[in-house]
Amino acid sequence: MNAPDKLTQLLALTREPFPASRKIHVPGQLHPDIRVPMREVTLTNGEVVTLYDTSGPYTDPQARIDIRRGLPALRSAWIEARGDVERYEGRARQALDDGARHEARDAQRLEQLRREAAGLQRQPLRARSGRNVTQMHYARRGIVTPEMEFVAIRENQKREWMRQYLGDAEREARLRGNPMGAAIPEVITPEFVRDEVARGRAIIPANINHPELEPMAIGRNFLVKINANIGNSAVTSSIEEEVEKLVWAIRWGADTVMDLSTGKNIHTTRDWIIRNSPVPIGTVPIYQALEKVGGVAEDLTWEIFRDTLVEQAEQGVDYFTIHAGVRLPFIPLTARRRTGIVSRGGSILAKWCIAHHKENFLYTHFEEICEIMKAYDVAFSLGDGLRPGSAADANDEAQFAELRTLGELTQVAWKHDVQVMIEGPGHVPMHMVQANMAEQLKHCHEAPFYTLGPLVIDIAPGYDHIASAIGAAMIGWFGTAMLCYVTPKEHLGLPDRDDVKQGIIAYKIAAHAADVAKGHPGARARDDALSAARFEFRWHDQFNLSLDPDTARDFHDETLPKESSKVAHFCSMCGPKFCSMKITQEVREYAARQGVSEEAALEQGLQAKSEEFKRAGGEIYIPIEPQG
Amino acid sequence: MNAPDKLTQLLALTREPFPASRKIHVPGQLHPDIRVPMREVTLTNGEVVTLYDTSGPYTDPQARIDIRRGLPALRSAWIEARGDVERYEGRARQALDDGARHEARDAQRLEQLRREAAGLQRQPLRARSGRNVTQMHYARRGIVTPEMEFVAIRENQKREWMRQYLGDAEREARLRGNPMGAAIPEVITPEFVRDEVARGRAIIPANINHPELEPMAIGRNFLVKINANIGNSAVTSSIEEEVEKLVWAIRWGADTVMDLSTGKNIHTTRDWIIRNSPVPIGTVPIYQALEKVGGVAEDLTWEIFRDTLVEQAEQGVDYFTIHAGVRLPFIPLTARRRTGIVSRGGSILAKWCIAHHKENFLYTHFEEICEIMKAYDVAFSLGDGLRPGSAADANDEAQFAELRTLGELTQVAWKHDVQVMIEGPGHVPMHMVQANMAEQLKHCHEAPFYTLGPLVIDIAPGYDHIASAIGAAMIGWFGTAMLCYVTPKEHLGLPDRDDVKQGIIAYKIAAHAADVAKGHPGARARDDALSAARFEFRWHDQFNLSLDPDTARDFHDETLPKESSKVAHFCSMCGPKFCSMKITQEVREYAARQGVSEEAALEQGLQAKSEEFKRAGGEIYIPIEPQG
């Protein structure tokens, strides 16, 4: 790419690695050519901590990235080696694909951008006639794919480093998690991944037309995942701007990204995003289909919808939200609700159903949809179009009638070996959260649950990332496999760059809290490593092991900016003399020096200390600035 | 007060009322002279919503406030009418009371400020010899005090307005809370308050030397409360600056405030805060005692500590954190912890115990402390000096050994009719939170529990208000009566003004989520009122019913600033055509117009709508700007 492009890119794309971190790649054993990326953090005491890494090559200074060509197609060889796909002409692009009405200026700009990004065009693949290319299909035939081994290695995060933190038997017995019915093995093997995918308890969203993907799993017996939503700009300014939204989201930990673009340029923007995405991309195809009929729900037809599915499947979308459970007879159940139907897709289909007095065409054509899904390995995210929009409507008949239908459809999809996850609420008070998980497990046969929050109260607009992180942490513990984030702007407007980050961090907290509570063997070691750093006043390590090293460091430096204070045995909250950790720490060090039992040393140590303090008297006293 | 003062004050104190809100006062029946403040929000549809109001007279434009004289002493008549108190000389002020070492400049400045605030000096009251002036003592003798009736009226928030929201039988049956053992009556009566205080299940922190107090209750069968911490500035700049910290905290919902001041000017600053505080003020007396011995824990004595208790009791502190459970034999139990002793008070006492090879003097002198508490009605907040500082140390023997001791001390205090609450952790993973509540209920005889968070993970420095709000919401649901806030700066540094607000809002979310989950009859109506406003596109009502109207409005206005959009039937998230609430809403309105059954109308209505849309075709289509 030429110099000005490079400049634009450097300005637009966030490429810095995380502090004290480097990208490593762990090779496969069954499949030696796979390279599983992880983030390795080197601590100031020499320890090395390995973390799950969603950020893709963007945080790797070694990686040469040209967003006009897209990321390396690392899965192509795996896909072709299976010998069950064919390259073909593909669906011809139509004017409507990028939205109905363009002013000339935009159209020209779009044309220019398309030419710039011509290198992103790929001829699509599909299953050869009579073949099924889903990960579930392979799993059920006993095949451990490279994708499955990739996931197994990725989920383990090199357990070795954790042993020193998880080694104390008394502590582990006391802290033993409550899996709430999950069955997470000590170490994730490729065979375990295969088995979970085969029985439908986990999915690996991985469209054969998205070879740039770094495979990941969504399932109750794996780390809890989070999703972030992005969308196109009203007037596309540059490819960098659209791709940066993705790069920013995965940098902070989004495991999957949903492209909820509507209006203009959606087809072209989607090319840019998918070709540059190391994470699965999900969409809600009904949004684009609605654009094609000028926004008039009643004018939607199965043919237009079907064509849109093929269009997006050829581009490489990894999962589709399909609101096939919004059945005609359920719609009247929402009439007496406090907040009716709040799902965009749900309301579009409700309007269609009633306008035509017909059953939802996604329900009546569900098997045909399965045929498309299995030809590209697109996973279902069965949408909850009737989810509650307020605590008052939580767990009502409309919601659960739809959930039971999603359970029926799950079995239809599984008949076709198509991967499925189930979408869930929404707005649910704390005491009603567990019933959602119980109903889902009961009716959806352990297909992964994917919830939006839920928000546990309705009075926190401006802070709904917090109100929903509470419900998300709980339902994640109870068994939800992926949590769709909520930003501080929920209910109020469009999230900006910082809102997206705030939403993602809140959800990383919820997901990690769930992993710890479930007793995931790979979860708590990071907390222990950070707590050890905190206790030993290794400030840089404390920052670098946190979910957001930049913010942790900036907050600390507001009051103690000097580099010297990064090793100081106190912070500005309590000051040096009052620091309780310092006091305990002095005892430990003394014990170590004396080489006597800690309990005994504890007394001797503090005796000595007390003498020392008495000698020093008031002179070593330093005034403290308390909080407030 | 003179003009320049007034100017300073206007600049420094936040006095604006909340939007569309006015302060009302509800009179007592048993005690006609009591006036219980509430916030009345008038909605754009004419409805009136009454909310619990912690902000005191500061949000009342009618109130004339002179912080150099303090708030009106509304309880004085009640206290004197009981005929069991006497005014007396009081302890003579000592140089050390304001900290050990002053540079001359500060000393002069302090003297000047003292003179300015001379009007805040009050001659102290104490119980007449042989009398006991605690609310618990009165309650046990069957006396319903004005404080108790005040609390009863306050907790009810005028239930009348809630009926329309909580009237639907099906909905209430479906949403019925899970009280987890709490027994919250439909309406709180003064007699109920008396009974709860008598059995020690609730406390009303109300020092007889804090007559400015608007009484409130902390107990499992009342609304969950939150505490915010403030502290003095290193160099006191003005009285306004110190009082504003309090005003800011109670404006956003702090039910009590702890003054954790250390270092200089603490006695004088405390005068300013208490005289101007409508909420209970708590302190940790060991901090000031330590100042008096130059910060050398080993030099602490019972005499110095006792003198400090009397000093603060005479000033009007409503509750004292007393770390009497940090017993000598428990200290070695912390030696093998990941993070040792993290409580400041706990580490100070641990150091004293071991340096002197003696049992904690707060434990050995506990009955003498009770004698002081009951002479002023200061409540105990029995401190958890051995609380865990990391998930790794949660629920260990050191923590629970101390908790059992706090249970024993509770019974000693109750023998003296002294009010007690119990402090709790800290850092606890989600699956171990409930055990903390169960152990506390079992060993502390239902004395109110007061927890710090707990944080459910350790890797979120910079976001610990969120990591802890998750644990706080859960433990609040399980029965914790008051939640001590955590700010985003926890573990990193001193919170600033915005950090304090962020911490308080996160905790209002946690407390309200707990009230809703417990099924508090006064909790959910506000959510329903806001959801109704949201559904009917009454944007101003949605903002004004939220926990932070300013932020909700500002976020909305970032994308739709025009006043016209405050009645628009959409927001920028989905745009006008995609708004699902609008679609459902159109159906409702049609049904109402036709006066037919909603289900039937739903169909007819959408039929008509569909015709309308078909006529309008693409022309009413408006492009949508999705999020991202």
mmCIF file of N, CA, C and O in Angstrom, chain A residues 62-89:
data_model
loop_
_atom_site.group_PDB
_atom_site.id
_atom_site.type_symbol
_atom_site.label_atom_id
_atom_site.label_comp_id
_atom_site.label_asym_id
_atom_site.label_seq_id
_atom_site.Cartn_x
_atom_site.Cartn_y
_atom_site.Cartn_z
ATOM 1 N N GLN A 62 4.686 -6.957 14.942
ATOM 2 C CA GLN A 62 5.324 -7.700 13.837
ATOM 3 C C GLN A 62 4.369 -7.839 12.654
ATOM 4 O O GLN A 62 4.797 -8.004 11.515
ATOM 5 N N ALA A 63 3.062 -7.797 12.919
ATOM 6 C CA ALA A 63 2.089 -8.077 11.869
ATOM 7 C C ALA A 63 1.993 -6.904 10.895
ATOM 8 O O ALA A 63 1.813 -5.761 11.305
ATOM 9 N N ARG A 64 2.130 -7.206 9.623
ATOM 10 C CA ARG A 64 1.954 -6.171 8.607
ATOM 11 C C ARG A 64 0.490 -6.223 8.188
ATOM 12 O O ARG A 64 -0.006 -7.262 7.755
ATOM 13 N N ILE A 65 -0.216 -5.139 8.373
ATOM 14 C CA ILE A 65 -1.655 -5.147 8.118
ATOM 15 C C ILE A 65 -2.015 -4.173 7.011
ATOM 16 O O ILE A 65 -1.592 -3.021 7.022
ATOM 17 N N ASP A 66 -2.735 -4.669 6.021
ATOM 18 C CA ASP A 66 -3.220 -3.828 4.929
ATOM 19 C C ASP A 66 -4.720 -4.060 4.831
ATOM 20 O O ASP A 66 -5.172 -5.073 4.289
ATOM 21 N N ILE A 67 -5.475 -3.145 5.413
ATOM 22 C CA ILE A 67 -6.922 -3.388 5.502
ATOM 23 C C ILE A 67 -7.591 -3.365 4.129
ATOM 24 O O ILE A 67 -8.766 -3.713 4.009
ATOM 25 N N ARG A 68 -6.829 -2.997 3.093
ATOM 26 C CA ARG A 68 -7.406 -3.051 1.737
ATOM 27 C C ARG A 68 -7.227 -4.423 1.098
ATOM 28 O O ARG A 68 -7.753 -4.705 0.022
ATOM 29 N N ARG A 69 -6.459 -5.273 1.796
ATOM 30 C CA ARG A 69 -6.329 -6.665 1.321
ATOM 31 C C ARG A 69 -6.947 -7.630 2.322
ATOM 32 O O ARG A 69 -7.276 -8.758 1.984
ATOM 33 N N GLY A 70 -7.091 -7.154 3.558
ATOM 34 C CA GLY A 70 -7.679 -8.016 4.579
ATOM 35 C C GLY A 70 -6.630 -8.845 5.295
ATOM 36 O O GLY A 70 -5.461 -8.864 4.910
ATOM 37 N N LEU A 71 -7.052 -9.515 6.358
ATOM 38 C CA LEU A 71 -6.141 -10.339 7.151
ATOM 39 C C LEU A 71 -5.785 -11.607 6.395
ATOM 40 O O LEU A 71 -6.507 -12.009 5.468
ATOM 41 N N PRO A 72 -4.692 -12.270 6.791
ATOM 42 C CA PRO A 72 -4.333 -13.546 6.155
ATOM 43 C C PRO A 72 -5.470 -14.566 6.301
ATOM 44 O O PRO A 72 -6.115 -14.631 7.337
ATOM 45 N N ALA A 73 -5.683 -15.345 5.234
ATOM 46 C CA ALA A 73 -6.785 -16.330 5.243
ATOM 47 C C ALA A 73 -6.288 -17.624 5.879
ATOM 48 O O ALA A 73 -6.129 -18.645 5.211
ATOM 49 N N LEU A 74 -6.076 -17.580 7.214
ATOM 50 C CA LEU A 74 -5.394 -18.709 7.855
ATOM 51 C C LEU A 74 -6.171 -20.019 7.815
ATOM 52 O O LEU A 74 -5.596 -21.097 7.940
ATOM 53 N N ARG A 75 -7.481 -19.951 7.603
ATOM 54 C CA ARG A 75 -8.274 -21.192 7.586
ATOM 55 C C ARG A 75 -8.433 -21.797 6.195
ATOM 56 O O ARG A 75 -8.940 -22.908 6.051
ATOM 57 N N SER A 76 -8.006 -21.082 5.149
ATOM 58 C CA SER A 76 -8.275 -21.564 3.775
ATOM 59 C C SER A 76 -7.796 -22.997 3.549
ATOM 60 O O SER A 76 -8.553 -23.843 3.065
ATOM 61 N N ALA A 77 -6.562 -23.261 3.979
ATOM 62 C CA ALA A 77 -6.020 -24.608 3.736
ATOM 63 C C ALA A 77 -6.843 -25.663 4.474
ATOM 64 O O ALA A 77 -7.131 -26.730 3.938
ATOM 65 N N TRP A 78 -7.275 -25.330 5.714
ATOM 66 C CA TRP A 78 -8.050 -26.297 6.497
ATOM 67 C C TRP A 78 -9.357 -26.614 5.773
ATOM 68 O O TRP A 78 -9.795 -27.754 5.709
ATOM 69 N N ILE A 79 -9.991 -25.529 5.283
ATOM 70 C CA ILE A 79 -11.306 -25.679 4.655
ATOM 71 C C ILE A 79 -11.186 -26.493 3.362
ATOM 72 O O ILE A 79 -11.921 -27.452 3.145
ATOM 73 N N GLU A 80 -10.177 -26.131 2.555
ATOM 74 C CA GLU A 80 -10.053 -26.825 1.272
ATOM 75 C C GLU A 80 -9.628 -28.284 1.465
ATOM 76 O O GLU A 80 -10.073 -29.180 0.748
ATOM 77 N N ALA A 81 -8.805 -28.516 2.514
ATOM 78 C CA ALA A 81 -8.330 -29.884 2.761
ATOM 79 C C ALA A 81 -9.488 -30.851 3.031
ATOM 80 O O ALA A 81 -9.373 -32.060 2.838
ATOM 81 N N ARG A 82 -10.633 -30.294 3.460
ATOM 82 C CA ARG A 82 -11.758 -31.191 3.771
ATOM 83 C C ARG A 82 -12.441 -31.698 2.501
ATOM 84 O O ARG A 82 -13.254 -32.612 2.539
ATOM 85 N N GLY A 83 -12.116 -31.060 1.366
ATOM 86 C CA GLY A 83 -12.573 -31.565 0.070
ATOM 87 C C GLY A 83 -14.081 -31.582 -0.126
ATOM 88 O O GLY A 83 -14.607 -32.349 -0.925
ATOM 89 N N ASP A 84 -14.804 -30.747 0.625
ATOM 90 C CA ASP A 84 -16.263 -30.788 0.469
ATOM 91 C C ASP A 84 -16.836 -29.440 0.037
ATOM 92 O O ASP A 84 -18.033 -29.200 0.135
ATOM 93 N N VAL A 85 -15.952 -28.521 -0.412
ATOM 94 C CA VAL A 85 -16.448 -27.205 -0.843
ATOM 95 C C VAL A 85 -16.096 -26.940 -2.307
ATOM 96 O O VAL A 85 -15.203 -27.562 -2.862
ATOM 97 N N GLU A 86 -16.804 -25.982 -2.900
ATOM 98 C CA GLU A 86 -16.509 -25.578 -4.277
ATOM 99 C C GLU A 86 -16.554 -24.062 -4.376
ATOM 100 O O GLU A 86 -17.343 -23.418 -3.687
ATOM 101 N N ARG A 87 -15.642 -23.511 -5.150
ATOM 102 C CA ARG A 87 -15.689 -22.087 -5.431
ATOM 103 C C ARG A 87 -16.692 -21.876 -6.555
ATOM 104 O O ARG A 87 -16.817 -22.729 -7.448
ATOM 105 N N TYR A 88 -17.462 -20.814 -6.533
ATOM 106 C CA TYR A 88 -18.471 -20.599 -7.585
ATOM 107 C C TYR A 88 -18.657 -19.113 -7.821
ATOM 108 O O TYR A 88 -18.170 -18.270 -7.065
ATOM 109 N N GLU A 89 -19.383 -18.838 -8.862
ATOM 110 C CA GLU A 89 -19.604 -17.462 -9.336
ATOM 111 C C GLU A 89 -20.109 -16.563 -8.218
ATOM 112 O O GLU A 89 -19.608 -15.465 -8.000
#
